[in-house]
Amino acid sequence: MGVKLPFRFNSPLFQVFLVGFICFCCPGIYNALTGMGGVGKADTKTADDSNTALSALFVVFSALGAPIFNILGIRVLIPAGLTYVLFVGSFLTDNVGFNIFAGCMLGIGAGCLWTAQGSIMMSYPEEKNKGLAFAIFWMIFNLGGTVGGAIALGNEWGSGGEANQVNTGTYIGFIVIMAFGAFLAITLLPAKKVLRDDGTPVSLHKYSNWKRETVEILKLIMDWRMIVLIPLMFSSNMFYTYQQQDYNAGLFNIRGRALNNMLYWFMQIVGSFLFGRLMDWERLGNRRTRGYIGGATVLVVMAVLWIGGIVVQQRYTRESVADPSFVKIDPLDPGYGGLLALYFLWGMGDSIYQGYIYWLLGAMSNDSERCARYAGFYKMVQNLGNICAAQVDAHKTAYMSTLIMNFVFNVVGLLLAFIVAYTIPDVTVEEIDNLEGDQKEIVLVGGHLDEKDQHVLADQHVAAKTEAEP
């Protein structure tokens, strides 16, 4: 007697949920560790160098991630997830060379993982559920950072603020969770077995090839909308370096960093839920109108938060926190609450900023191959920004200058995004090729086959079934 599940395992949103849980265990736990600044170490220099290596390879394999995913499919997620295990394990040693090597390997794995994630999250759901899909994924993913942050907080609280780096048990616990997440990818279904409510698969593609992918990537690079979105994408993770290394690691002791970190990721859950629902709220108007409203919301929130950061930043400098007489701030110290509030609201700002980028890209296409290329391009540009930010920090740039740099990039990127929002149709109509069967091209209307192609594919299915009968 079979067991009836309370959900449909092959539904698009449940597959998004599974990808979210994989990212809960791998990049989510990684975020919990890096969010404390310096990957939990007292000296942030090794983390900066390792993250620079990570971002450099992340750039390359984000560009290659879409071809890899379109050729190999979801099977790339297991080895990609295991690179997170290697990276965290490397910090159990003091071998800087091994730390940097592990950063390179994680750059390769992360490029493949985030390209696959982007394709699934943006192309699987119905157009009316794109915001919901982002909310489901981002909430579960950042639950990883929240839980990981809680583990680190529990382990470090007993230090009384005396310790300045996380203990070995925290690293080992994170390694176990990440390994579980990597092998959880076995449960994901191939795209052709994931069915929408009307019974149509989310993808009708056969596996691609390198020649075709090269041509399609070149077309993507020449798409003016991608060029306009570069500042928005470039600055979408740049602020992590300032927030985590310069603010969190600069001002607070280890248990302050751990508490800040946990609440930073928790507020990502809150922000993504609210923003995802906002972008799907049809009462606001058509998708173009919601694109304007979403962009304006993110712009106002980010501007207010950066102005708050400027007010706080005037109280300290890179030189003042490096002085041996400087006492790191503890959660029990007076004035800690306001500093904590700014930090966790930055977490909410991050969630809606990245949610807006994913929503724009998802509104441009419902095709799994095309969305993989969009995701790869986004992550490539994003990590170019990470490289710049890490090296700005490694060269001891003044904290205030780094903050202003992030503020300017965010504002310029969001203003330019309104141009792309103007092009968003209420229903996306697109031609796709590289299909299973005999048909060379079909038309997708809002992610569904148009009526003519539905009849053609139905006739092909009947013919194939007839030929197979004895």
Short mmCIF file of C-alpha atoms in Angstrom, two decimals:
data_model
loop_
_atom_site.label_atom_id
_atom_site.label_comp_id
_atom_site.label_asym_id
_atom_site.label_seq_id
_atom_site.Cartn_x
_atom_site.Cartn_y
_atom_site.Cartn_z
CA MET A 1 0.00 0.00 0.00
CA GLY A 2 1.55 3.27 -1.12
CA VAL A 3 1.99 6.33 1.07
CA LYS A 4 0.28 9.47 -0.26
CA LEU A 5 2.42 12.55 0.22
CA PRO A 6 0.77 15.85 1.21
CA PHE A 7 2.55 17.46 -1.75
CA ARG A 8 3.43 16.53 -5.31
CA PHE A 9 7.12 15.52 -5.38
CA ASN A 10 7.49 16.39 -9.07
CA SER A 11 5.88 19.83 -8.73
CA PRO A 12 8.02 22.85 -9.67
CA LEU A 13 7.73 24.54 -6.28
CA PHE A 14 8.68 21.39 -4.36
CA GLN A 15 11.78 21.02 -6.52
CA VAL A 16 12.60 24.67 -5.72
CA PHE A 17 12.12 23.73 -2.04
CA LEU A 18 14.63 20.88 -2.40
CA VAL A 19 17.20 23.16 -4.04
CA GLY A 20 16.62 25.58 -1.18
CA PHE A 21 17.37 22.84 1.34
CA ILE A 22 20.56 21.86 -0.50
CA CYS A 23 21.62 25.50 -0.33
CA PHE A 24 20.53 25.61 3.33
CA CYS A 25 23.18 22.99 4.02
CA CYS A 26 25.98 24.20 1.74
CA PRO A 27 26.12 27.95 0.92
CA GLY A 28 23.73 28.70 3.81
CA ILE A 29 26.10 27.20 6.39
CA TYR A 30 29.03 28.78 4.53
CA ASN A 31 27.33 32.15 5.00
CA ALA A 32 26.96 31.45 8.72
CA LEU A 33 30.72 31.02 8.98
CA THR A 34 31.85 33.85 6.73
CA GLY A 35 29.25 36.19 8.22
CA MET A 36 31.25 36.33 11.44
CA GLY A 37 34.11 37.91 9.49
CA GLY A 38 37.40 36.31 8.57
CA VAL A 39 35.73 32.86 8.15
CA GLY A 40 35.66 32.77 11.93
CA LYS A 41 39.38 33.55 12.30
CA ALA A 42 40.93 36.44 14.21
CA ASP A 43 42.97 37.63 11.20
CA THR A 44 40.82 38.51 8.17
CA LYS A 45 43.79 38.65 5.74
CA THR A 46 43.72 34.90 5.00
CA ALA A 47 39.95 35.08 4.47
CA ASP A 48 40.38 38.03 2.07
CA ASP A 49 43.01 36.17 0.01
CA SER A 50 41.01 32.93 0.02
CA ASN A 51 37.84 34.78 -0.96
CA THR A 52 39.68 36.54 -3.78
CA ALA A 53 40.75 33.14 -5.16
CA LEU A 54 37.23 31.83 -4.65
CA SER A 55 35.66 34.78 -6.48
CA ALA A 56 38.16 34.58 -9.36
CA LEU A 57 37.25 30.94 -10.07
CA PHE A 58 33.62 31.69 -9.30
CA VAL A 59 33.69 34.26 -12.13
CA VAL A 60 35.10 31.75 -14.61
CA PHE A 61 32.80 28.89 -13.63
CA SER A 62 29.73 31.07 -13.50
CA ALA A 63 30.38 31.78 -17.18
CA LEU A 64 30.96 28.06 -17.75
CA GLY A 65 28.25 26.98 -15.31
CA ALA A 66 25.36 27.37 -17.75
CA PRO A 67 26.99 25.23 -20.47
CA ILE A 68 27.96 22.64 -17.82
CA PHE A 69 24.43 22.53 -16.41
CA ASN A 70 22.73 22.51 -19.82
CA ILE A 71 25.00 19.66 -20.97
CA LEU A 72 25.17 17.54 -17.79
CA GLY A 73 21.99 18.48 -15.94
CA ILE A 74 21.40 18.33 -12.18
CA ARG A 75 24.13 15.70 -11.63
CA VAL A 76 26.68 18.52 -11.24
CA LEU A 77 25.20 19.49 -7.87
CA ILE A 78 26.79 16.68 -5.79
CA PRO A 79 30.46 17.46 -6.56
CA ALA A 80 29.60 21.17 -6.44
CA GLY A 81 28.23 20.77 -2.91
CA LEU A 82 31.27 18.83 -1.74
CA THR A 83 33.56 21.77 -2.52
CA TYR A 84 31.92 23.59 0.41
CA VAL A 85 33.01 20.75 2.67
CA LEU A 86 36.59 21.07 1.45
CA PHE A 87 36.62 24.83 1.97
CA VAL A 88 35.47 24.74 5.58
CA GLY A 89 37.75 21.78 6.32
CA SER A 90 40.75 23.76 5.10
CA PHE A 91 40.30 26.24 7.96
CA LEU A 92 40.95 23.48 10.48
CA THR A 93 44.58 24.01 9.48
CA ASP A 94 46.77 27.11 9.48
CA ASN A 95 48.06 26.30 6.00
CA VAL A 96 47.41 29.45 3.99
CA GLY A 97 48.23 27.71 0.72
CA PHE A 98 45.63 25.02 1.40
CA ASN A 99 43.08 27.68 2.37
CA ILE A 100 43.59 29.42 -0.98
CA PHE A 101 43.47 26.12 -2.91
CA ALA A 102 40.19 25.23 -1.19
CA GLY A 103 38.90 28.69 -2.10
CA CYS A 104 39.70 27.96 -5.76
CA MET A 105 37.86 24.63 -5.62
CA LEU A 106 34.86 26.27 -3.97
CA GLY A 107 34.84 28.89 -6.72
CA ILE A 108 34.46 26.09 -9.27
CA GLY A 109 31.75 24.30 -7.28
CA ALA A 110 29.84 27.44 -6.36
CA GLY A 111 29.75 28.60 -9.98
CA CYS A 112 28.11 25.32 -11.01
CA LEU A 113 25.75 25.17 -8.00
CA TRP A 114 24.43 28.73 -8.25
CA THR A 115 23.91 28.48 -12.02
CA ALA A 116 21.82 25.33 -11.54
CA GLN A 117 19.93 26.95 -8.65
CA GLY A 118 19.17 30.05 -10.69
CA SER A 119 17.84 28.05 -13.61
CA ILE A 120 15.56 25.95 -11.42
CA MET A 121 14.26 28.85 -9.31
CA MET A 122 13.60 31.19 -12.26
CA SER A 123 12.30 28.78 -14.92
CA TYR A 124 10.35 26.09 -13.05
CA PRO A 125 7.52 28.15 -11.46
CA GLU A 126 4.56 29.75 -13.22
CA GLU A 127 4.95 33.45 -14.01
CA LYS A 128 2.43 34.30 -11.30
CA ASN A 129 4.58 32.46 -8.75
CA LYS A 130 8.06 33.83 -9.54
CA GLY A 131 8.11 35.92 -6.37
CA LEU A 132 6.83 32.98 -4.33
CA ALA A 133 9.54 30.71 -5.73
CA PHE A 134 12.21 33.25 -4.77
CA ALA A 135 10.69 33.55 -1.27
CA ILE A 136 10.61 29.76 -0.77
CA PHE A 137 14.19 29.35 -1.91
CA TRP A 138 15.66 32.36 -0.13
CA MET A 139 13.89 31.64 3.16
CA ILE A 140 15.11 28.03 3.31
CA PHE A 141 18.59 28.93 2.07
CA ASN A 142 18.98 31.63 4.72
CA LEU A 143 17.56 29.38 7.39
CA GLY A 144 20.91 27.64 6.90
CA GLY A 145 22.76 30.82 7.78
CA THR A 146 20.42 31.38 10.75
CA VAL A 147 20.76 27.84 12.14
CA GLY A 148 24.49 27.82 11.47
CA GLY A 149 24.76 31.19 13.17
CA ALA A 150 22.83 29.83 16.17
CA ILE A 151 25.23 26.87 16.39
CA ALA A 152 28.21 29.19 16.29
CA LEU A 153 26.59 31.50 18.85
CA GLY A 154 25.95 28.60 21.23
CA ASN A 155 29.53 27.39 20.88
CA GLU A 156 31.09 30.82 21.30
CA TRP A 157 28.86 32.43 23.94
CA GLY A 158 30.63 30.65 26.75
CA SER A 159 33.88 32.34 25.78
CA GLY A 160 32.63 35.44 27.57
CA GLY A 161 33.89 37.45 24.62
CA GLU A 162 37.52 36.55 25.32
CA ALA A 163 37.99 34.32 22.26
CA ASN A 164 38.54 36.00 18.90
CA GLN A 165 37.91 33.05 16.58
CA VAL A 166 35.50 30.09 16.43
CA ASN A 167 36.39 26.74 17.95
CA THR A 168 37.12 23.46 16.17
CA GLY A 169 33.74 21.94 17.06
CA THR A 170 31.94 24.65 15.10
CA TYR A 171 33.93 23.85 11.96
CA ILE A 172 33.31 20.10 12.30
CA GLY A 173 29.58 20.58 12.83
CA PHE A 174 29.40 22.72 9.69
CA ILE A 175 31.30 20.10 7.67
CA VAL A 176 28.80 17.38 8.59
CA ILE A 177 25.79 19.53 7.59
CA MET A 178 27.40 20.51 4.29
CA ALA A 179 28.18 16.90 3.37
CA PHE A 180 24.55 15.93 4.00
CA GLY A 181 23.37 18.75 1.76
CA ALA A 182 25.68 17.79 -1.08
CA PHE A 183 24.31 14.24 -1.21
CA LEU A 184 20.73 15.48 -0.87
CA ALA A 185 21.04 16.51 -4.52
CA ILE A 186 20.40 12.85 -5.39
CA THR A 187 16.71 13.50 -4.68
CA LEU A 188 16.28 16.15 -7.41
CA LEU A 189 14.36 15.12 -10.52
CA PRO A 190 15.49 15.79 -14.11
CA ALA A 191 13.64 18.78 -15.57
CA LYS A 192 11.62 16.67 -18.01
CA LYS A 193 10.09 14.78 -15.06
CA VAL A 194 9.04 17.96 -13.24
CA LEU A 195 5.44 18.73 -14.23
CA ARG A 196 3.35 21.88 -13.95
CA ASP A 197 -0.27 21.63 -12.79
CA ASP A 198 -1.49 21.20 -16.38
CA GLY A 199 0.82 18.17 -16.82
CA THR A 200 3.41 19.83 -19.08
CA PRO A 201 7.10 19.39 -18.16
CA VAL A 202 9.07 22.48 -17.12
CA SER A 203 11.61 21.73 -19.84
CA LEU A 204 11.40 19.97 -23.20
CA HIS A 205 15.11 20.31 -23.95
CA LYS A 206 17.53 17.55 -24.71
CA TYR A 207 21.05 17.93 -23.34
CA SER A 208 22.96 20.72 -25.05
CA ASN A 209 26.52 20.77 -26.49
CA TRP A 210 29.53 23.08 -26.21
CA LYS A 211 29.24 24.53 -29.72
CA ARG A 212 25.63 25.57 -29.19
CA GLU A 213 26.32 26.92 -25.70
CA THR A 214 29.22 29.04 -26.96
CA VAL A 215 26.98 30.70 -29.54
CA GLU A 216 24.21 31.30 -27.00
CA ILE A 217 26.60 32.79 -24.43
CA LEU A 218 27.91 35.24 -27.05
CA LYS A 219 24.33 36.26 -27.83
CA LEU A 220 23.69 36.81 -24.13
CA ILE A 221 26.74 39.03 -23.71
CA MET A 222 25.48 41.25 -26.55
CA ASP A 223 21.99 41.59 -25.01
CA TRP A 224 21.70 45.28 -24.06
CA ARG A 225 19.54 44.43 -21.04
CA MET A 226 22.35 42.39 -19.54
CA ILE A 227 24.76 45.27 -20.10
CA VAL A 228 22.42 47.74 -18.38
CA LEU A 229 22.08 45.40 -15.39
CA ILE A 230 25.85 45.05 -14.85
CA PRO A 231 26.12 47.76 -12.13
CA LEU A 232 23.17 46.23 -10.26
CA MET A 233 24.71 42.75 -10.43
CA PHE A 234 28.26 43.95 -9.77
CA SER A 235 27.29 45.55 -6.46
CA SER A 236 24.90 42.82 -5.26
CA ASN A 237 27.47 41.13 -2.98
CA MET A 238 30.14 43.82 -2.76
CA PHE A 239 28.72 45.09 0.51
CA TYR A 240 29.34 41.72 2.22
CA THR A 241 33.01 42.60 2.60
CA TYR A 242 32.28 45.92 4.27
CA GLN A 243 29.45 44.58 6.43
CA GLN A 244 31.13 41.35 7.52
CA GLN A 245 34.83 42.22 7.61
CA ASP A 246 34.89 45.95 8.37
CA TYR A 247 31.78 46.35 10.51
CA ASN A 248 31.10 42.99 12.16
CA ALA A 249 34.67 41.73 12.56
CA GLY A 250 36.02 45.24 13.07
CA LEU A 251 33.78 46.34 15.93
CA PHE A 252 32.63 43.23 17.81
CA ASN A 253 34.13 40.36 19.79
CA ILE A 254 33.45 36.78 18.73
CA ARG A 255 30.14 36.32 20.49
CA GLY A 256 28.94 39.72 19.29
CA ARG A 257 29.89 38.72 15.76
CA ALA A 258 28.05 35.41 16.17
CA LEU A 259 24.82 37.02 17.42
CA ASN A 260 24.93 39.73 14.74
CA ASN A 261 25.52 37.07 12.12
CA MET A 262 22.60 34.87 13.19
CA LEU A 263 20.15 37.78 13.09
CA TYR A 264 21.56 39.05 9.77
CA TRP A 265 20.57 35.79 8.06
CA PHE A 266 17.27 35.60 9.94
CA MET A 267 16.27 38.99 8.56
CA GLN A 268 16.97 37.67 5.07
CA ILE A 269 14.13 35.21 5.70
CA VAL A 270 11.78 38.04 6.69
CA GLY A 271 12.84 40.27 3.80
CA SER A 272 12.56 37.60 1.12
CA PHE A 273 9.08 36.54 2.28
CA LEU A 274 7.73 40.09 2.21
CA PHE A 275 9.42 41.04 -1.06
CA GLY A 276 8.48 37.81 -2.85
CA ARG A 277 4.83 38.32 -1.98
CA LEU A 278 5.01 41.98 -3.01
CA MET A 279 6.30 41.10 -6.48
CA ASP A 280 3.48 38.57 -7.04
CA TRP A 281 0.72 40.86 -5.77
CA GLU A 282 -1.36 41.41 -8.90
CA ARG A 283 -3.43 44.16 -7.28
CA LEU A 284 -0.41 46.43 -7.70
CA GLY A 285 -0.79 46.23 -11.46
CA ASN A 286 0.84 44.37 -14.33
CA ARG A 287 4.38 43.02 -14.18
CA ARG A 288 5.94 46.22 -15.51
CA THR A 289 4.25 48.26 -12.77
CA ARG A 290 5.37 45.75 -10.15
CA GLY A 291 8.88 46.03 -11.56
CA TYR A 292 8.81 49.78 -10.96
CA ILE A 293 7.34 49.41 -7.46
CA GLY A 294 9.83 46.70 -6.52
CA GLY A 295 12.78 48.75 -7.75
CA ALA A 296 11.60 51.86 -5.92
CA THR A 297 11.13 49.89 -2.71
CA VAL A 298 14.64 48.46 -2.85
CA LEU A 299 16.13 51.85 -3.72
CA VAL A 300 14.52 53.61 -0.74
CA VAL A 301 15.40 50.82 1.72
CA MET A 302 19.03 50.61 0.61
CA ALA A 303 19.47 54.41 0.69
CA VAL A 304 18.08 54.66 4.23
CA LEU A 305 20.27 51.79 5.46
CA TRP A 306 23.46 53.21 3.93
CA ILE A 307 22.73 56.64 5.43
CA GLY A 308 22.38 54.89 8.78
CA GLY A 309 25.73 53.23 8.13
CA ILE A 310 27.37 56.61 7.48
CA VAL A 311 26.12 57.88 10.85
CA VAL A 312 27.64 54.90 12.67
CA GLN A 313 30.82 54.88 10.59
CA GLN A 314 31.71 58.38 11.80
CA ARG A 315 32.34 56.91 15.27
CA TYR A 316 35.30 54.69 14.33
CA THR A 317 38.00 54.14 11.68
CA ARG A 318 40.19 51.28 10.52
CA GLU A 319 43.04 52.77 12.56
CA SER A 320 41.00 53.15 15.75
CA VAL A 321 39.82 49.52 15.84
CA ALA A 322 43.39 48.31 15.11
CA ASP A 323 44.74 50.16 18.15
CA PRO A 324 45.72 47.68 20.91
CA SER A 325 43.70 49.71 23.41
CA PHE A 326 40.46 49.28 21.44
CA VAL A 327 38.02 46.99 23.25
CA LYS A 328 35.75 44.97 20.98
CA ILE A 329 32.03 45.45 21.62
CA ASP A 330 30.17 42.68 23.47
CA PRO A 331 26.39 42.05 23.31
CA LEU A 332 26.15 43.00 26.99
CA ASP A 333 27.77 46.41 26.45
CA PRO A 334 25.67 49.61 26.47
CA GLY A 335 24.75 50.83 22.98
CA TYR A 336 25.05 47.38 21.40
CA GLY A 337 21.34 47.21 20.44
CA GLY A 338 21.45 50.04 17.92
CA LEU A 339 24.54 48.66 16.22
CA LEU A 340 22.90 45.24 16.05
CA ALA A 341 19.73 46.70 14.51
CA LEU A 342 21.69 48.32 11.68
CA TYR A 343 23.48 45.07 10.95
CA PHE A 344 20.42 42.83 10.81
CA LEU A 345 18.54 45.38 8.70
CA TRP A 346 21.43 45.20 6.24
CA GLY A 347 20.57 41.50 6.00
CA MET A 348 16.99 42.36 5.04
CA GLY A 349 18.30 44.84 2.47
CA ASP A 350 20.48 42.17 0.90
CA SER A 351 17.52 39.81 0.48
CA ILE A 352 15.32 42.32 -1.35
CA TYR A 353 18.21 43.61 -3.48
CA GLN A 354 19.04 40.12 -4.77
CA GLY A 355 15.36 39.22 -4.94
CA TYR A 356 14.80 42.12 -7.31
CA ILE A 357 17.58 40.93 -9.63
CA TYR A 358 16.20 37.38 -9.72
CA TRP A 359 12.69 38.68 -10.34
CA LEU A 360 13.83 40.82 -13.29
CA LEU A 361 15.75 37.93 -14.85
CA GLY A 362 12.88 35.50 -14.26
CA ALA A 363 10.45 37.94 -15.88
CA MET A 364 12.60 37.94 -19.02
CA SER A 365 12.39 34.18 -19.66
CA ASN A 366 10.69 30.93 -18.61
CA ASP A 367 13.14 28.71 -20.50
CA SER A 368 15.41 26.54 -18.30
CA GLU A 369 18.44 26.83 -20.62
CA ARG A 370 18.12 30.59 -21.01
CA CYS A 371 17.59 31.08 -17.28
CA ALA A 372 20.75 29.06 -16.59
CA ARG A 373 22.69 31.48 -18.78
CA TYR A 374 21.09 34.47 -17.06
CA ALA A 375 22.01 33.04 -13.67
CA GLY A 376 25.57 32.32 -14.80
CA PHE A 377 26.00 35.84 -16.16
CA TYR A 378 24.61 37.31 -12.94
CA LYS A 379 26.97 35.29 -10.75
CA MET A 380 29.93 36.05 -13.00
CA VAL A 381 29.40 39.81 -12.72
CA GLN A 382 28.52 39.57 -9.02
CA ASN A 383 31.81 37.88 -8.23
CA LEU A 384 33.81 40.38 -10.22
CA GLY A 385 32.39 42.82 -7.68
CA ASN A 386 33.41 40.48 -4.85
CA ILE A 387 36.99 40.40 -6.13
CA CYS A 388 37.17 44.18 -6.17
CA ALA A 389 35.62 44.45 -2.70
CA ALA A 390 37.96 41.87 -1.17
CA GLN A 391 41.02 43.58 -2.54
CA VAL A 392 39.80 47.02 -1.50
CA ASP A 393 39.61 45.62 2.04
CA ALA A 394 42.94 43.78 1.78
CA HIS A 395 44.63 47.07 0.85
CA LYS A 396 43.30 48.66 4.07
CA THR A 397 41.08 51.24 2.37
CA ALA A 398 39.36 53.61 4.79
CA TYR A 399 36.08 52.19 6.07
CA MET A 400 34.10 55.30 5.12
CA SER A 401 35.44 55.20 1.54
CA THR A 402 34.39 51.56 1.24
CA LEU A 403 30.90 52.35 2.53
CA ILE A 404 30.43 55.23 0.07
CA MET A 405 31.63 53.01 -2.78
CA ASN A 406 28.92 50.45 -1.97
CA PHE A 407 26.25 53.13 -1.57
CA VAL A 408 26.99 54.69 -4.96
CA PHE A 409 27.11 51.36 -6.83
CA ASN A 410 23.80 50.24 -5.30
CA VAL A 411 21.99 53.47 -6.19
CA VAL A 412 23.33 53.63 -9.75
CA GLY A 413 22.54 49.95 -10.34
CA LEU A 414 18.96 50.32 -9.12
CA LEU A 415 18.31 53.45 -11.18
CA LEU A 416 19.51 51.72 -14.36
CA ALA A 417 17.33 48.70 -13.55
CA PHE A 418 14.22 50.81 -14.18
CA ILE A 419 15.17 50.80 -17.88
CA VAL A 420 14.99 47.01 -17.94
CA ALA A 421 11.78 46.99 -15.89
CA TYR A 422 10.20 49.10 -18.65
CA THR A 423 10.74 46.25 -21.16
CA ILE A 424 9.00 43.56 -19.10
CA PRO A 425 5.83 42.28 -20.84
CA ASP A 426 2.82 41.09 -18.90
CA VAL A 427 3.30 37.64 -20.45
CA THR A 428 6.66 36.44 -21.80
CA VAL A 429 6.51 34.94 -25.30
CA GLU A 430 9.68 33.24 -26.54
CA GLU A 431 10.91 30.64 -29.01
CA ILE A 432 13.01 27.73 -27.76
CA ASP A 433 14.94 25.05 -29.60
CA ASN A 434 17.21 22.04 -28.85
CA LEU A 435 14.15 19.91 -28.16
CA GLU A 436 13.49 16.24 -27.53
CA GLY A 437 11.81 14.61 -30.54
CA ASP A 438 11.53 15.83 -34.11
CA GLN A 439 10.32 19.38 -33.61
CA LYS A 440 13.03 22.03 -34.04
CA GLU A 441 11.36 25.01 -32.37
CA ILE A 442 8.35 25.73 -30.22
CA VAL A 443 6.80 28.88 -28.78
CA LEU A 444 6.36 29.32 -25.03
CA VAL A 445 3.63 31.71 -23.86
CA GLY A 446 4.04 32.45 -20.19
CA GLY A 447 6.08 29.25 -19.85
CA HIS A 448 3.41 27.09 -21.57
CA LEU A 449 3.20 25.72 -25.09
CA ASP A 450 1.00 27.66 -27.45
CA GLU A 451 -2.02 25.77 -28.79
CA LYS A 452 -0.41 24.76 -32.12
CA ASP A 453 2.67 23.25 -30.47
CA GLN A 454 0.52 21.42 -27.92
CA HIS A 455 -1.23 19.60 -30.79
CA VAL A 456 2.06 18.82 -32.57
CA LEU A 457 3.67 17.35 -29.47
CA ALA A 458 0.52 15.38 -28.64
CA ASP A 459 0.52 13.87 -32.16
CA GLN A 460 4.22 12.97 -31.79
CA HIS A 461 3.51 11.31 -28.45
CA VAL A 462 0.66 9.25 -29.94
CA ALA A 463 2.83 8.25 -32.93
CA ALA A 464 5.72 7.21 -30.66
CA LYS A 465 3.36 5.17 -28.48
CA THR A 466 1.85 3.46 -31.54
CA GLU A 467 5.27 2.50 -32.91
CA ALA A 468 6.24 1.04 -29.56
CA GLU A 469 3.18 -1.25 -29.41
CA PRO A 470 3.72 -4.82 -30.72
#
